[in-house]
């Protein structure tokens, strides 16, 4: 069995299909998605429908991201969060044209059932953004931190690699897990269009919402599979490049 971590998708169904085709997904494989399936390109509702159908065929884990929380709230109440609307919500709402109330309820249930993190049998952690508790994700006080935090990634990026793991100043956050896989903060912000590693943290959001790609990583071999750049796949759209 192979296990792949898949980065932020942001409504880019064409790119997601490219990545899965490059991976050549087999029935016995496992796919762990780190969230943000919606908001950006024009196929957010179609992405959710595709993932729902995929989950019936192979082993999948769908972590909830901050954009998914916003979409879930809209599907539940019909209320439009202004911040969400400006950051891809408008395109997501438009993608639901033609979807029935029953379809929307099915998607709502899908979002509601998403966990905020996943820890596998080898103590590898998967979550959307980060966490701040020195005692790990299970002790995080505010669950919103798990899909909004950027300090975990900032800390890992800037950490002095000469610090030994048994040192008193080695960050406790990094000691709890063998590896940590996150999305949320695009690597293109750091001039990288491929997944980045800092200490034991892997950032696999390669900027699909903007000018980058969707990435999938074999978590055992670290082989990377990527789509084309999203603007090339949706040439008549801006995504979140406002």
Short mmCIF file of C-alpha atoms in Angstrom, two decimals:
data_model
loop_
_atom_site.label_atom_id
_atom_site.label_comp_id
_atom_site.label_asym_id
_atom_site.label_seq_id
_atom_site.Cartn_x
_atom_site.Cartn_y
_atom_site.Cartn_z
CA UNK A 1 0.00 0.00 0.00
CA UNK A 2 1.24 3.47 -0.92
CA UNK A 3 0.15 6.59 0.95
CA UNK A 4 0.03 10.02 -0.64
CA UNK A 5 -0.54 13.42 0.93
CA UNK A 6 -2.36 15.81 -1.41
CA UNK A 7 -2.07 19.58 -1.04
CA UNK A 8 -4.61 22.40 -1.35
CA UNK A 9 -6.95 22.11 -4.38
CA UNK A 10 -9.05 25.32 -4.35
CA UNK A 11 -11.61 24.32 -6.97
CA UNK A 12 -9.03 23.10 -9.49
CA UNK A 13 -10.58 19.79 -10.53
CA UNK A 14 -8.58 19.59 -13.77
CA UNK A 15 -5.33 19.84 -11.82
CA UNK A 16 -6.44 17.30 -9.21
CA UNK A 17 -7.22 14.77 -11.92
CA UNK A 18 -3.79 15.42 -13.46
CA UNK A 19 -2.07 14.65 -10.15
CA UNK A 20 -4.06 11.46 -9.54
CA UNK A 21 -3.33 10.29 -13.10
CA UNK A 22 0.40 10.88 -12.57
CA UNK A 23 0.27 8.97 -9.29
CA UNK A 24 -1.57 6.14 -11.10
CA UNK A 25 -3.72 5.49 -8.07
CA UNK A 26 -4.37 1.82 -7.29
CA UNK A 27 -7.23 0.33 -5.29
CA UNK A 28 -4.94 -0.45 -2.35
CA UNK A 29 -3.47 3.07 -2.11
CA UNK A 30 -4.40 5.65 0.53
CA UNK A 31 -4.88 9.36 -0.13
CA UNK A 32 -4.72 11.94 2.66
CA UNK A 33 -5.91 15.42 1.68
CA UNK A 34 -4.82 18.36 3.85
CA UNK A 35 -7.82 20.58 3.10
CA UNK A 36 -8.99 23.64 1.16
CA UNK A 37 -10.90 21.82 -1.57
CA UNK A 38 -12.92 24.91 -2.51
CA UNK A 39 -12.58 28.63 -3.27
CA UNK A 40 -10.52 29.84 -6.20
CA UNK A 41 -11.13 28.22 -9.56
CA UNK A 42 -14.56 27.49 -11.03
CA UNK A 43 -15.04 23.81 -10.08
CA UNK A 44 -15.31 23.78 -6.28
CA UNK A 45 -18.65 21.96 -6.12
CA UNK A 46 -17.37 19.57 -8.79
CA UNK A 47 -14.25 18.87 -6.72
CA UNK A 48 -16.39 17.93 -3.72
CA UNK A 49 -18.57 15.66 -5.85
CA UNK A 50 -15.47 14.01 -7.33
CA UNK A 51 -13.93 13.42 -3.90
CA UNK A 52 -17.18 11.99 -2.55
CA UNK A 53 -17.22 9.46 -5.37
CA UNK A 54 -13.50 8.74 -4.96
CA UNK A 55 -14.01 7.99 -1.26
CA UNK A 56 -16.29 5.13 -2.21
CA UNK A 57 -13.54 3.45 -4.23
CA UNK A 58 -10.29 3.78 -2.25
CA UNK A 59 -9.06 4.64 1.25
CA UNK A 60 -9.21 8.40 1.79
CA UNK A 61 -8.83 10.93 4.60
CA UNK A 62 -10.16 14.46 4.12
CA UNK A 63 -8.80 17.06 6.55
CA UNK A 64 -10.88 20.23 6.92
CA UNK A 65 -9.31 23.55 5.91
CA UNK A 66 -10.38 27.10 6.68
CA UNK A 67 -12.01 27.57 3.26
CA UNK A 68 -13.94 24.35 3.81
CA UNK A 69 -15.21 25.70 7.14
CA UNK A 70 -16.52 28.82 5.38
CA UNK A 71 -18.20 26.77 2.64
CA UNK A 72 -19.72 24.43 5.21
CA UNK A 73 -21.23 27.39 7.07
CA UNK A 74 -22.74 28.73 3.85
CA UNK A 75 -24.21 25.34 2.89
CA UNK A 76 -25.73 25.03 6.36
CA UNK A 77 -27.18 28.51 6.85
CA UNK A 78 -27.12 30.28 3.50
CA UNK A 79 -25.30 33.17 5.15
CA UNK A 80 -22.35 34.60 3.19
CA UNK A 81 -19.24 35.42 5.20
CA UNK A 82 -17.83 38.63 3.62
CA UNK A 83 -14.22 37.49 4.07
CA UNK A 84 -15.04 34.17 2.43
CA UNK A 85 -16.83 35.89 -0.44
CA UNK A 86 -13.74 37.97 -1.25
CA UNK A 87 -11.33 35.03 -1.00
CA UNK A 88 -12.94 32.59 -3.41
CA UNK A 89 -16.42 32.18 -1.94
CA UNK A 90 -18.05 33.97 -4.85
CA UNK A 91 -16.63 31.41 -7.31
CA UNK A 92 -17.64 28.53 -5.04
CA UNK A 93 -21.22 29.77 -4.80
CA UNK A 94 -21.38 30.07 -8.59
CA UNK A 95 -20.03 26.50 -8.98
CA UNK A 96 -23.09 25.21 -7.10
CA UNK A 97 -25.50 26.41 -9.79
CA UNK A 98 -27.26 23.31 -11.09
CA UNK A 99 -26.69 21.31 -7.89
CA UNK A 100 -29.90 20.26 -6.17
CA UNK A 101 -30.75 20.86 -2.52
CA UNK A 102 -30.16 17.15 -1.95
CA UNK A 103 -26.70 17.43 -3.52
CA UNK A 104 -25.88 20.40 -1.30
CA UNK A 105 -27.02 18.52 1.80
CA UNK A 106 -24.79 15.60 0.83
CA UNK A 107 -21.84 17.98 0.45
CA UNK A 108 -22.67 19.62 3.79
CA UNK A 109 -22.59 16.23 5.50
CA UNK A 110 -19.24 15.53 3.80
CA UNK A 111 -17.78 18.74 5.24
CA UNK A 112 -19.28 18.11 8.69
CA UNK A 113 -17.64 14.69 8.89
CA UNK A 114 -14.14 15.94 8.04
CA UNK A 115 -11.60 15.64 10.88
CA UNK A 116 -9.32 18.56 11.75
CA UNK A 117 -6.24 16.31 11.85
CA UNK A 118 -5.13 12.73 11.26
CA UNK A 119 -2.34 10.77 12.94
CA UNK A 120 -1.29 7.56 11.19
CA UNK A 121 0.15 4.32 12.59
CA UNK A 122 3.71 5.68 12.26
CA UNK A 123 2.93 8.84 14.26
CA UNK A 124 2.84 11.11 11.23
CA UNK A 125 0.50 14.08 11.66
CA UNK A 126 -1.61 15.56 8.87
CA UNK A 127 -3.53 18.82 9.32
CA UNK A 128 -4.38 21.92 7.35
CA UNK A 129 -2.40 24.69 9.00
CA UNK A 130 -0.62 24.13 12.31
CA UNK A 131 -0.98 24.08 16.08
CA UNK A 132 0.39 26.05 19.01
CA UNK A 133 0.09 23.72 21.99
CA UNK A 134 3.40 22.45 23.35
CA UNK A 135 1.53 19.22 24.11
CA UNK A 136 0.37 18.46 20.56
CA UNK A 137 -2.82 18.75 18.56
CA UNK A 138 -4.99 16.86 21.03
CA UNK A 139 -4.35 19.60 23.60
CA UNK A 140 -5.00 22.53 21.24
CA UNK A 141 -7.32 24.96 23.07
CA UNK A 142 -8.92 26.65 20.06
CA UNK A 143 -9.80 24.32 17.18
CA UNK A 144 -9.68 27.24 14.70
CA UNK A 145 -5.90 27.24 15.23
CA UNK A 146 -5.68 23.89 13.45
CA UNK A 147 -6.86 25.44 10.18
CA UNK A 148 -5.54 29.00 10.55
CA UNK A 149 -2.15 28.82 12.29
CA UNK A 150 1.02 29.79 10.40
CA UNK A 151 3.42 29.92 13.35
CA UNK A 152 4.30 26.21 13.19
CA UNK A 153 5.59 26.64 9.65
CA UNK A 154 7.34 29.93 10.46
CA UNK A 155 9.10 28.31 13.41
CA UNK A 156 10.21 25.28 11.42
CA UNK A 157 11.48 27.48 8.57
CA UNK A 158 13.63 29.66 10.78
CA UNK A 159 14.87 27.06 13.26
CA UNK A 160 18.61 26.62 13.71
CA UNK A 161 19.30 23.09 12.48
CA UNK A 162 22.30 22.76 14.80
CA UNK A 163 19.98 22.47 17.82
CA UNK A 164 19.90 18.85 18.98
CA UNK A 165 16.53 17.20 19.61
CA UNK A 166 17.40 16.57 23.27
CA UNK A 167 18.30 20.22 23.83
CA UNK A 168 16.22 22.22 26.31
CA UNK A 169 15.53 24.81 23.61
CA UNK A 170 14.37 22.35 20.93
CA UNK A 171 10.67 23.20 20.25
CA UNK A 172 8.35 20.80 22.00
CA UNK A 173 5.84 21.13 19.16
CA UNK A 174 8.22 19.33 16.81
CA UNK A 175 8.99 16.47 19.22
CA UNK A 176 5.53 14.89 19.25
CA UNK A 177 5.39 13.57 15.70
CA UNK A 178 7.68 11.72 13.32
CA UNK A 179 6.60 14.03 10.49
CA UNK A 180 4.01 16.78 10.07
CA UNK A 181 2.24 17.46 6.75
CA UNK A 182 0.48 20.79 6.28
CA UNK A 183 -1.02 23.04 3.61
CA UNK A 184 -2.50 26.54 4.06
CA UNK A 185 0.63 28.65 3.44
CA UNK A 186 1.62 28.54 -0.25
CA UNK A 187 5.24 27.61 -0.90
CA UNK A 188 5.25 30.07 -3.81
CA UNK A 189 5.37 32.75 -1.09
CA UNK A 190 8.91 31.46 -0.54
CA UNK A 191 9.80 31.24 -4.24
CA UNK A 192 9.27 27.48 -4.38
CA UNK A 193 6.76 25.72 -6.63
CA UNK A 194 7.46 22.32 -5.05
CA UNK A 195 6.70 21.04 -1.53
CA UNK A 196 9.11 22.34 1.11
CA UNK A 197 10.62 20.57 4.13
CA UNK A 198 11.72 22.39 7.29
CA UNK A 199 12.91 20.13 10.15
CA UNK A 200 10.16 17.46 10.23
CA UNK A 201 7.42 19.66 8.73
CA UNK A 202 6.39 19.25 5.09
CA UNK A 203 4.42 22.07 3.48
CA UNK A 204 2.59 20.69 0.44
CA UNK A 205 0.48 23.72 -0.51
CA UNK A 206 2.24 24.73 -3.73
CA UNK A 207 -0.03 27.66 -4.55
CA UNK A 208 -2.86 26.08 -6.53
CA UNK A 209 -5.20 28.92 -5.54
CA UNK A 210 -2.92 31.41 -7.24
CA UNK A 211 -0.23 30.78 -9.89
CA UNK A 212 1.07 27.43 -8.63
CA UNK A 213 0.23 23.75 -8.86
CA UNK A 214 -1.49 20.99 -6.92
CA UNK A 215 1.04 18.58 -5.42
CA UNK A 216 0.89 15.01 -4.20
CA UNK A 217 3.70 13.44 -2.15
CA UNK A 218 4.43 9.77 -1.53
CA UNK A 219 5.05 10.07 2.21
CA UNK A 220 7.40 7.06 2.28
CA UNK A 221 9.59 7.77 -0.75
CA UNK A 222 9.00 11.58 -0.86
CA UNK A 223 8.43 11.38 -4.62
CA UNK A 224 6.42 14.42 -5.76
CA UNK A 225 3.66 14.45 -8.37
CA UNK A 226 2.36 17.79 -9.67
CA UNK A 227 -0.25 19.28 -11.94
CA UNK A 228 0.35 22.01 -14.46
CA UNK A 229 0.13 25.57 -13.19
CA UNK A 230 -3.53 26.31 -12.51
CA UNK A 231 -3.83 29.53 -14.60
CA UNK A 232 -2.86 27.51 -17.65
CA UNK A 233 -5.65 25.01 -16.96
CA UNK A 234 -8.23 27.77 -16.40
CA UNK A 235 -7.06 30.44 -18.89
CA UNK A 236 -10.24 32.52 -18.74
CA UNK A 237 -10.26 32.77 -14.94
CA UNK A 238 -8.26 34.59 -12.30
CA UNK A 239 -8.56 32.14 -9.42
CA UNK A 240 -7.59 34.11 -6.35
CA UNK A 241 -5.14 36.28 -8.34
CA UNK A 242 -7.15 39.44 -7.87
#
